[in-house]
Structures are given as C-alpha cells and as structure tokens.
XYZ file of C-alpha atoms in Angstrom:
526
model
C 71.112 101.871 103.921
C 71.229 103.839 101.003
C 73.927 105.382 98.670
C 74.036 108.857 96.977
C 77.277 110.187 95.698
C 79.509 113.462 94.889
C 80.954 114.091 91.992
C 85.092 114.158 92.755
C 85.001 117.711 91.126
C 82.478 119.354 94.297
C 84.943 116.658 96.733
C 87.324 118.501 98.844
C 91.059 117.332 98.419
C 90.934 114.912 95.248
C 94.216 116.258 93.223
C 93.818 117.271 89.972
C 95.221 114.272 88.302
C 92.927 111.873 90.093
C 90.249 113.681 88.897
C 91.536 113.744 85.275
C 92.122 109.568 85.713
C 88.215 109.264 86.606
C 86.741 111.619 84.165
C 88.506 110.548 81.349
C 89.735 106.834 80.870
C 92.197 107.483 78.090
C 93.761 109.778 80.295
C 94.466 107.010 83.104
C 95.532 104.075 80.629
C 98.336 106.467 79.003
C 99.720 107.925 82.450
C 98.534 104.725 84.776
C 99.320 101.955 82.028
C 96.673 98.372 82.521
C 93.468 98.712 84.197
C 92.401 95.922 86.215
C 89.134 95.141 85.107
C 87.765 91.388 84.937
C 86.716 91.692 80.833
C 90.435 93.404 79.934
C 92.259 91.898 77.333
C 95.307 93.699 78.673
C 95.010 92.774 81.782
C 95.081 89.176 80.320
C 98.052 89.258 79.033
C 99.867 91.138 81.905
C 99.117 87.855 83.858
C 100.614 85.689 81.472
C 103.443 87.982 81.356
C 103.592 87.930 85.213
C 103.336 84.124 85.062
C 106.154 83.531 82.884
C 108.151 85.784 85.097
C 107.596 83.872 88.044
C 109.069 80.633 87.919
C 108.885 77.547 91.045
C 112.325 78.803 91.736
C 111.960 82.805 92.088
C 108.535 82.350 94.199
C 111.401 79.889 96.427
C 113.113 83.191 97.481
C 110.092 85.354 98.033
C 108.119 82.730 100.011
C 111.121 82.022 102.079
C 112.066 85.462 102.830
C 108.086 86.089 104.398
C 108.664 83.348 106.275
C 111.825 84.093 107.767
C 109.466 87.562 108.383
C 107.153 85.734 109.935
C 104.181 85.687 107.203
C 103.907 81.748 106.750
C 100.261 81.731 105.524
C 101.421 84.323 102.690
C 104.663 82.925 101.793
C 102.437 79.736 101.329
C 100.116 80.950 98.993
C 103.331 83.069 97.265
C 105.184 79.395 96.467
C 102.014 78.290 94.554
C 102.490 78.643 90.333
C 99.604 81.266 89.006
C 98.993 82.819 92.473
C 99.164 86.794 92.330
C 98.604 89.656 94.764
C 96.119 92.297 94.414
C 98.098 95.101 97.090
C 96.882 98.131 99.001
C 99.539 99.767 101.159
C 99.197 102.855 103.777
C 101.792 104.277 105.994
C 101.679 102.795 109.416
C 99.167 105.154 111.045
C 98.274 105.697 114.878
C 95.574 102.923 116.078
C 95.013 102.123 112.369
C 95.210 105.289 110.651
C 91.716 107.187 108.823
C 88.860 104.896 107.248
C 90.539 105.182 103.593
C 92.876 102.875 105.055
C 89.759 100.349 105.667
C 88.722 101.027 102.126
C 91.894 100.329 100.795
C 91.548 96.883 102.460
C 88.138 96.206 101.303
C 89.367 97.457 97.569
C 92.250 94.954 97.844
C 89.994 92.037 99.047
C 86.657 92.800 96.029
C 89.060 93.633 93.393
C 90.907 90.284 94.365
C 87.925 88.009 94.107
C 86.293 89.565 90.944
C 89.492 89.286 89.129
C 90.067 85.699 90.146
C 86.585 84.720 88.868
C 87.587 85.817 85.559
C 90.712 84.891 85.211
C 91.163 81.249 86.060
C 93.783 79.432 86.775
C 95.434 82.347 87.762
C 94.218 83.018 91.215
C 94.951 86.169 92.631
C 94.969 87.619 96.364
C 94.265 90.487 98.332
C 97.006 91.781 100.181
C 97.999 94.746 102.939
C 101.918 96.586 102.547
C 102.269 98.388 106.079
C 105.156 100.862 104.793
C 106.077 100.902 108.584
C 109.546 101.937 107.264
C 107.776 105.671 105.998
C 109.468 108.555 108.054
C 105.926 111.575 107.535
C 105.503 111.253 111.309
C 103.635 114.370 110.835
C 101.260 112.181 108.713
C 99.952 109.305 110.943
C 100.662 110.247 115.043
C 96.912 111.290 115.317
C 94.377 109.280 116.049
C 90.609 110.814 115.755
C 86.924 109.196 117.501
C 83.806 110.507 117.704
C 83.070 112.050 121.489
C 79.983 110.446 122.786
C 76.748 111.732 121.205
C 78.308 114.537 118.706
C 79.470 114.640 115.439
C 83.490 114.420 114.810
C 84.853 118.423 114.076
C 88.559 118.384 113.972
C 90.559 119.149 116.359
C 93.555 120.728 115.290
C 97.548 118.825 115.390
C 100.821 120.593 117.132
C 103.808 118.541 117.149
C 104.132 116.738 120.102
C 106.072 118.126 123.165
C 109.823 116.313 123.497
C 109.508 114.048 126.504
C 106.138 113.799 126.659
C 104.877 110.181 126.202
C 101.627 110.626 124.963
C 99.376 114.109 124.212
C 95.691 114.019 124.259
C 94.143 117.094 122.607
C 90.526 118.295 122.408
C 89.735 121.570 121.560
C 90.192 124.479 124.087
C 86.615 124.707 124.510
C 84.454 121.917 123.087
C 81.180 123.241 124.134
C 81.743 126.084 122.264
C 83.071 124.212 118.913
C 80.008 121.796 119.251
C 82.099 118.960 120.747
C 84.552 117.301 118.687
C 87.112 114.453 118.389
C 89.441 112.931 120.698
C 92.835 113.376 119.215
C 95.628 111.131 120.621
C 98.902 112.062 119.575
C 101.920 110.022 119.965
C 106.161 110.889 120.081
C 108.014 108.939 117.518
C 108.900 104.834 119.113
C 107.005 105.839 122.248
C 104.145 103.030 122.534
C 103.828 102.218 126.242
C 100.261 100.419 126.837
C 99.376 102.287 129.818
C 100.153 105.555 128.164
C 97.778 104.601 125.347
C 95.434 103.480 127.256
C 95.230 106.698 129.062
C 95.362 109.042 126.324
C 91.442 108.523 124.745
C 89.033 110.419 126.270
C 86.347 109.210 129.109
C 83.554 109.905 126.516
C 85.076 109.053 123.256
C 83.160 106.252 120.869
C 85.250 103.485 121.326
C 85.137 99.828 122.186
C 88.161 97.312 121.205
C 90.429 95.823 123.351
C 92.776 98.752 123.736
C 94.950 96.695 126.281
C 95.763 94.101 123.687
C 96.394 96.757 121.030
C 98.947 98.787 123.086
C 100.466 95.024 123.857
C 101.355 94.716 120.132
C 102.866 98.390 120.168
C 104.844 97.796 122.670
C 106.419 94.244 122.068
C 106.501 94.557 117.734
C 106.311 98.766 117.493
C 104.469 100.050 114.430
C 103.405 97.146 112.530
C 102.566 94.769 114.732
C 100.015 97.899 116.708
C 98.925 98.883 113.364
C 98.024 94.707 112.396
C 95.947 94.767 115.713
C 94.505 97.726 114.882
C 92.917 96.539 112.121
C 92.054 93.503 113.005
C 90.146 95.263 115.866
C 88.245 97.157 113.277
C 87.539 93.540 111.907
C 89.678 93.737 108.841
C 88.625 90.156 107.399
C 91.441 87.259 108.014
C 91.469 86.777 103.973
C 93.624 89.649 103.598
C 96.849 89.231 103.773
C 98.600 91.921 106.093
C 102.436 92.401 106.097
C 105.479 94.346 106.738
C 107.174 96.239 103.551
C 109.727 95.639 105.458
C 109.231 91.928 105.551
C 111.052 91.133 101.860
C 113.753 93.827 102.395
C 116.530 91.355 101.973
C 115.726 90.155 98.246
C 116.196 93.953 97.435
C 120.075 93.825 97.214
C 119.925 94.424 93.180
C 117.251 96.614 93.004
C 119.328 99.262 95.394
C 122.204 98.856 93.862
C 120.606 99.645 90.536
C 119.129 103.166 91.824
C 122.707 104.167 93.550
C 124.412 102.986 90.122
C 122.011 104.311 87.475
C 120.598 107.321 89.509
C 120.866 109.529 85.979
C 119.006 106.603 84.103
C 116.534 107.285 87.099
C 116.133 110.785 87.052
C 115.622 110.753 83.294
C 112.708 108.351 83.789
C 111.090 110.398 86.445
C 111.353 113.652 83.915
C 109.766 111.230 81.583
C 106.597 110.963 83.903
C 106.381 114.348 84.240
C 106.457 114.851 80.795
C 103.649 113.117 80.203
C 101.310 114.049 82.372
C 102.427 118.096 81.198
C 100.929 116.783 77.735
C 97.694 116.006 79.506
C 98.128 119.662 81.088
C 98.402 117.632 84.531
C 101.369 118.759 87.069
C 103.562 116.291 88.247
C 103.393 114.851 92.617
C 106.938 114.110 92.406
C 110.111 115.573 92.275
C 112.368 114.566 89.182
C 115.046 116.415 89.958
C 118.477 114.772 90.736
C 117.999 112.485 93.741
C 119.351 109.131 95.218
C 115.897 107.345 95.690
C 116.904 105.297 99.067
C 116.956 105.824 102.879
C 119.814 104.927 104.990
C 117.926 103.167 108.422
C 119.389 104.311 112.187
C 118.737 103.489 115.453
C 117.079 107.621 115.600
C 115.278 107.239 112.358
C 116.561 107.484 108.195
C 118.070 110.214 106.426
C 118.459 110.019 102.804
C 121.749 109.284 100.532
C 122.770 112.279 98.829
C 125.224 112.328 96.293
C 128.227 114.098 97.292
C 126.565 115.455 99.934
C 129.386 115.545 103.537
C 126.994 116.556 105.963
C 127.421 113.326 108.100
C 126.803 114.829 111.076
C 124.333 112.576 113.511
C 121.820 114.954 113.847
C 121.133 116.192 110.122
C 118.857 115.170 107.911
C 120.892 113.217 105.255
C 123.681 111.028 104.860
C 126.459 111.898 102.063
C 127.946 109.346 98.939
C 131.074 109.576 97.732
C 130.937 110.902 94.346
C 130.454 114.699 94.553
C 132.457 117.667 95.585
C 133.587 118.143 98.723
C 132.109 114.810 99.412
C 133.337 111.704 101.299
C 131.793 108.092 101.322
C 130.617 106.921 104.285
C 132.018 103.315 104.254
C 135.523 101.905 102.789
C 133.347 100.236 100.002
C 131.227 101.694 97.675
C 127.683 102.261 99.007
C 126.203 99.943 95.718
C 127.810 97.363 96.807
C 127.035 97.728 100.290
C 122.871 98.053 99.237
C 123.716 95.138 97.616
C 125.112 92.775 100.539
C 122.915 94.596 103.102
C 119.781 95.275 101.659
C 118.305 95.139 105.306
C 120.324 98.553 106.059
C 118.222 100.665 103.925
C 114.599 101.716 102.540
C 112.997 103.319 98.894
C 111.400 106.518 98.844
C 108.210 107.037 97.217
C 109.239 106.819 93.755
C 111.280 103.782 94.403
C 109.090 101.532 96.847
C 105.988 100.543 94.382
C 108.692 99.380 91.823
C 111.226 97.456 94.701
C 107.748 95.751 96.098
C 106.816 94.438 92.725
C 110.541 93.250 92.215
C 110.078 90.961 95.599
C 106.734 90.254 95.316
C 104.351 88.405 92.736
C 102.339 92.174 92.499
C 99.422 91.672 89.579
C 97.665 95.442 90.394
C 98.122 98.307 92.894
C 94.998 99.500 94.832
C 95.547 103.605 94.447
C 93.769 106.464 96.427
C 93.936 109.667 94.603
C 97.461 110.775 96.329
C 98.400 107.385 95.095
C 97.193 107.238 91.480
C 99.166 111.203 91.220
C 102.358 109.835 91.636
C 102.217 106.455 90.144
C 101.640 108.497 87.346
C 104.846 109.389 86.768
C 106.240 105.768 87.314
C 105.767 103.936 83.800
C 109.383 104.379 83.069
C 111.488 104.097 86.307
C 109.725 100.657 86.038
C 110.882 100.323 82.847
C 114.694 101.578 83.649
C 114.455 98.916 86.333
C 113.861 95.984 84.661
C 110.597 95.463 86.635
C 106.802 94.773 84.950
C 104.376 97.074 85.861
C 101.044 95.726 87.926
C 98.030 96.781 86.410
C 96.140 99.949 88.423
C 92.198 100.131 89.693
C 91.156 102.577 92.105
C 89.911 102.816 95.815
C 86.750 103.097 96.780
C 85.658 106.399 98.471
C 82.740 106.962 101.177
C 80.903 108.292 104.011
C 79.769 106.922 106.897
C 76.404 109.018 107.453
C 73.868 108.536 110.641
C 70.273 108.849 109.975
C 69.071 112.430 110.660
C 72.630 113.914 109.857
C 72.102 115.160 106.235
C 70.151 118.247 106.685
C 66.492 118.790 104.954
C 64.681 115.879 104.051
C 67.672 113.899 105.768
C 67.431 111.523 102.952
C 69.381 112.233 99.670
C 67.804 109.765 97.221
C 64.190 111.026 98.774
C 64.245 113.129 95.477
C 65.581 109.711 93.562
C 62.354 108.077 93.981
C 60.204 110.750 93.564
C 61.544 111.385 90.452
C 60.905 108.115 88.964
C 57.500 108.753 89.955
C 56.997 111.417 87.766
C 58.618 110.193 85.203
C 56.462 106.862 85.482
C 53.142 109.250 85.089
C 54.731 110.787 82.079
C 55.962 107.910 80.782
C 52.346 106.499 80.794
C 50.489 109.882 79.487
C 53.279 109.611 76.406
C 51.414 106.350 75.619
C 48.232 107.126 75.798
C 49.166 110.434 73.675
C 50.799 107.865 71.330
C 47.490 105.884 70.807
C 45.696 109.187 70.821
C 47.693 110.057 68.067
C 47.049 106.744 65.900
C 43.208 106.966 66.948
C 43.256 110.589 65.544
C 44.745 110.827 62.257
C 43.634 113.954 61.125
C 44.832 115.599 64.012
C 48.312 114.735 63.713
C 50.029 117.997 63.609
C 48.375 118.998 66.882
C 49.389 116.294 68.240
C 52.581 116.521 67.210
C 52.595 120.086 68.788
C 51.893 118.176 72.224
C 54.468 115.255 71.961
C 57.140 118.330 71.872
C 55.350 120.279 74.903
C 55.865 116.523 76.118
C 59.263 116.263 75.448
C 59.581 119.865 76.814
C 57.823 119.180 79.945
C 59.440 115.770 81.025
C 63.492 117.463 80.155
C 62.507 120.317 82.488
C 60.771 118.139 85.490
C 64.606 115.301 84.827
C 66.692 119.143 84.928
C 64.343 119.755 88.147
C 65.320 116.552 89.473
C 68.463 116.467 89.147
C 69.315 119.222 90.404
C 67.299 118.167 93.680
C 69.347 115.778 93.187
C 72.232 117.486 93.510
C 71.041 119.941 96.532
C 70.867 116.442 98.616
C 74.388 115.502 97.224
C 75.601 118.375 98.122
C 74.043 118.655 102.034
C 75.266 114.902 102.590
C 78.723 115.692 101.807
C 78.843 119.003 104.223
C 77.269 116.086 106.638
C 80.141 114.185 105.641
C 83.193 116.794 105.877
C 84.856 117.238 109.230
C 84.555 120.980 110.304
C 83.284 121.856 106.893
C 86.585 121.315 105.103
C 88.177 117.637 105.622
C 86.669 114.008 104.592
C 86.191 112.289 106.990
C 87.846 109.017 106.069
C 90.609 111.274 106.107
C 90.677 111.890 109.277
C 88.026 109.493 111.836
C 90.052 106.511 113.074
C 88.494 103.031 111.827
C 88.148 102.194 115.029
C 85.796 104.585 115.815
C 83.272 104.233 112.987
C 84.092 100.038 114.322
C 82.236 101.118 117.594
C 79.588 103.561 116.145
C 77.871 101.320 113.671
C 79.196 98.192 113.897
C 79.281 95.452 111.262
C 77.238 97.876 108.953
C 80.562 99.786 107.684
C 81.264 96.685 105.751
C 77.298 96.550 104.421
C 78.638 100.592 103.492
C 81.718 99.172 101.422
C 80.002 96.785 99.509
C 77.148 98.815 98.556
C 80.181 101.315 97.683
C 81.842 98.673 95.752
C 79.335 97.820 93.920
C 78.741 101.473 92.215
C 81.568 103.151 90.388
C 84.804 104.365 91.496
C 84.460 108.207 89.766
C 82.827 109.143 92.493
C 83.003 109.291 96.523
C 79.892 107.683 98.154
C 77.744 108.897 100.930
C 76.254 105.941 102.527
C 73.144 106.727 105.087
C 73.104 103.722 107.393
C 69.786 103.094 108.551
C-alpha cells in the first residue's frame, strides 16, 4: 500500500478558503480559533475552560436527553466528569453517503485517541452527528456504486419523478461511456424495503446486508438508515453516532435567543465576513438580516422569516410577526414558543454548530473543506450566544486506487525510490570529493569548482525527481476523479468502497491519517 499526495491547489473543488487555511496556519488560527493539537497550550487551556463550564448537573441534563433519545452508551459517557467529544457531522446521505463521510468519522476517532493520550486526565471520545433535519435533498438523495469490472463514472443526477418510489439511473449507453456506476435515488421520506433492494443494479459491486439497511429506513427513517449503512461499511463501534435532533429538548434558550437577538446575530455574522475579507477570502454563508431557525412540519421544514405573511402550506417560509404586513402564526410570541417547545424547531447551517456545543460538551469539530469555509464565519456568533467555541481539526482527504489504475508506471511513488537512489549515489560522490579535497590541498580551488558543479547537478536531479513525482501524482489524481472532474470521495458510496476493497479501506485511512492534512492523499491498495 502506497501513498502519494497532491496539493489542494491542484485538487478539484477545494474552496479557496480551505486552501488558504492549510497553507497558512496564521489565517487558520485567526478564522477558526484554536487548533486541536496534542502539544497545543491553547487547546489545553480550552479543555480547562470547558471543564469548568460542564459541572455534574449540566452533564446530567445532557445525559438525560440522550438517554431519552435511546443513546444510552453516549449518555453514560457524557455524564462522566472530564469527558469531551471530538465531533464530525454530516447530513444523512442515502445509504451512508459518499466516502468523505467515512473519512470524517475515522478522523474523529484518530484525533480523539491522539488527544486523549496527550491530555490526561481528560477523556476525548469520537462522535458523529447525523444532521437528519438538513433539507438539502438533492445533495444526499443518491448513492453510487462501481459496476462490476469497471471504474466509477458519474451517472448524472435528475430530480426524482413525483410518485415514483425509487429511480435507478445508469447512463443511457454504458458501453459508450466505458461502463458506469449505478445511481439509486429515492424521493423524500419514502423507504420501502423492497424498493431499495430493487434499486441497485444486478452488476453493482455491492456486498452488505441490504435488507437490514432497508428495514432500518422503514423503521427509523433517515437517521436510522444512515447509521445502519455506516455499520455495514464497518464503522468502528467506539464512534458514538447520534442524531442532531437528540439533544433538541435542551435548546429552548438558544433558539429563543436566536429569535430575540436576531440583529445581534446578523452583526456577528457580518464580523465573520469582514474577518475573511481582511485575508482576501470570500464568505460562504449569507450575512444579511435573517432568522436562523426552521419550523419543522410533517411535509418538511420552513424557514422562519421576520415580517413575512407567507403562511400557505406550499410556501417556502413561515412568517413571524413583527414587520410590515407580517402576522404571528400563534397567539404567543415565537421566541416563547421556541423556548417552550424546542423540538418543533431546527437550526440552519450557521446556528447548528453553536446549538450542538450548547447541548453537549464538544471540545473539537472535524471540518472538511466546505465546513471549514463556513465555520470561519462563526467565531463572533459563538460569542454572541455565550457558547464556548471548540477547537478545529481538518478531516483527512483521500482517494482509493487499485493497482493498475494509475496510467504509465502505475506506482506514483516509483520515482521516489529512484530519486532516493540517485541522491544516495551523489552523496557518496560528495564524501569522496571531500576526502580528495583534504588530501590534495594544493588543488583546493579546482576542487571547489567541482563542488559547485556537483551541487548544481544535485539540484537539477532533485528538480527532475520532483517533477517526475508530481507527474505521477497527476496521473494518480486523474484515476481518482469520477468522469475526470469530481473527486472519488465526493461521489462513490462508502458501501461500494468496502465491497470493492474490503477492510483495506481502513488501512488506507490510517496511512493517510499518519500523514498531513494539507494535501489530498492518493492511496494505491496492494
């Protein structure tokens, strides 16, 4: 198993904000706050502060909410003093979502173990928050699998047809496109087991017990089906998976403050925009006047809009009294209702991290490229709502390559071995030249000239080696892109990767996690 890396500047889809963070730790520190590192004095101070903010009574309340939601194991851990979470999160994608979901969870596990070792007596546990209330349906409604004997290729994504249960959309002409993935799609909230079983093409590389996954969707909806899918991939059991809705009963004060202090929150988000602008970076989240809550309803959720009269069943928003033409949808103020019945509300992308940290003892967030871009705006929002901002750590980014998928030499690191051999031979020659110089002092000037020529040759050989290695990386990256444009980790389902490569996907992740997070890793599995 071999690992090559590619710079994020050459990696498709990596936001400019994230590229700035991984190349300049100063910008990352200014925008994301404390970095979760075992040697970081700032992270040690953060843990001490959180320890004081999470006394036994507060922990007991959080544990009770988790226990009521059926998360007894996580509840027992949360109740223990000195226990904190390293949290990754993701909208609940169909059949577990693409590979980066798994990479997030494994990063949380790796970082929790690393930080616990360095920060005793505190205990850091890996956790994964399933954002089952997120409404970005088009982002998560597809699952892609390799077809037997062929690399994955994007199949295109069209909206589900009304009334259809499951649509399977292989390419119109697989042979012409060089074979493709099966892309199974489902309409919102419809998960009949038979339809899911029928949605996967007969030649898809797919091995798990799909009947169990389908039954989980039938019985528990998005979150349960997502969790079972991750279990089928082989997610280690010590990663505590929970639904972002689980601690919702604790969030009445945060939701009420989001409504009562909406001008303050708008100002806080604008401060985040200004901070990014000072570093030449664009904001990822809108910072205009808005409410950061949705009202949950049987037919989906609706954003609360101040002063909007749109109360129709099919509208996109729900009006909250207090503006020209606005009218309240209840007899009591909306903030009072949110405080009393927080289960009826859900936060937007800006408020969700703050709400989670208000409900659970979170010490660090695992951030992907997109998440890092919007988390960079949230420092002032945490402060405005009186919630301590956790540390940040970047998730690992990697692609899985089978031997022979890389064009040319096939092994992007073959140049590495050759380069080391060239440099070793040149080093021996340099040692010989030094001995010659000492013995032939009268020829000192001539030997100096030889040294200069030797240094130039060494530099040129090194440059050629770096160019060759970069070319190998480019070849490997090309093999890792689906349809030559989209990274594998954003397309291919984790279940498909497990079926194709088995437990080696976890070995690949460990290899990449042992490296740096400033590059995308191209791991060729033996």
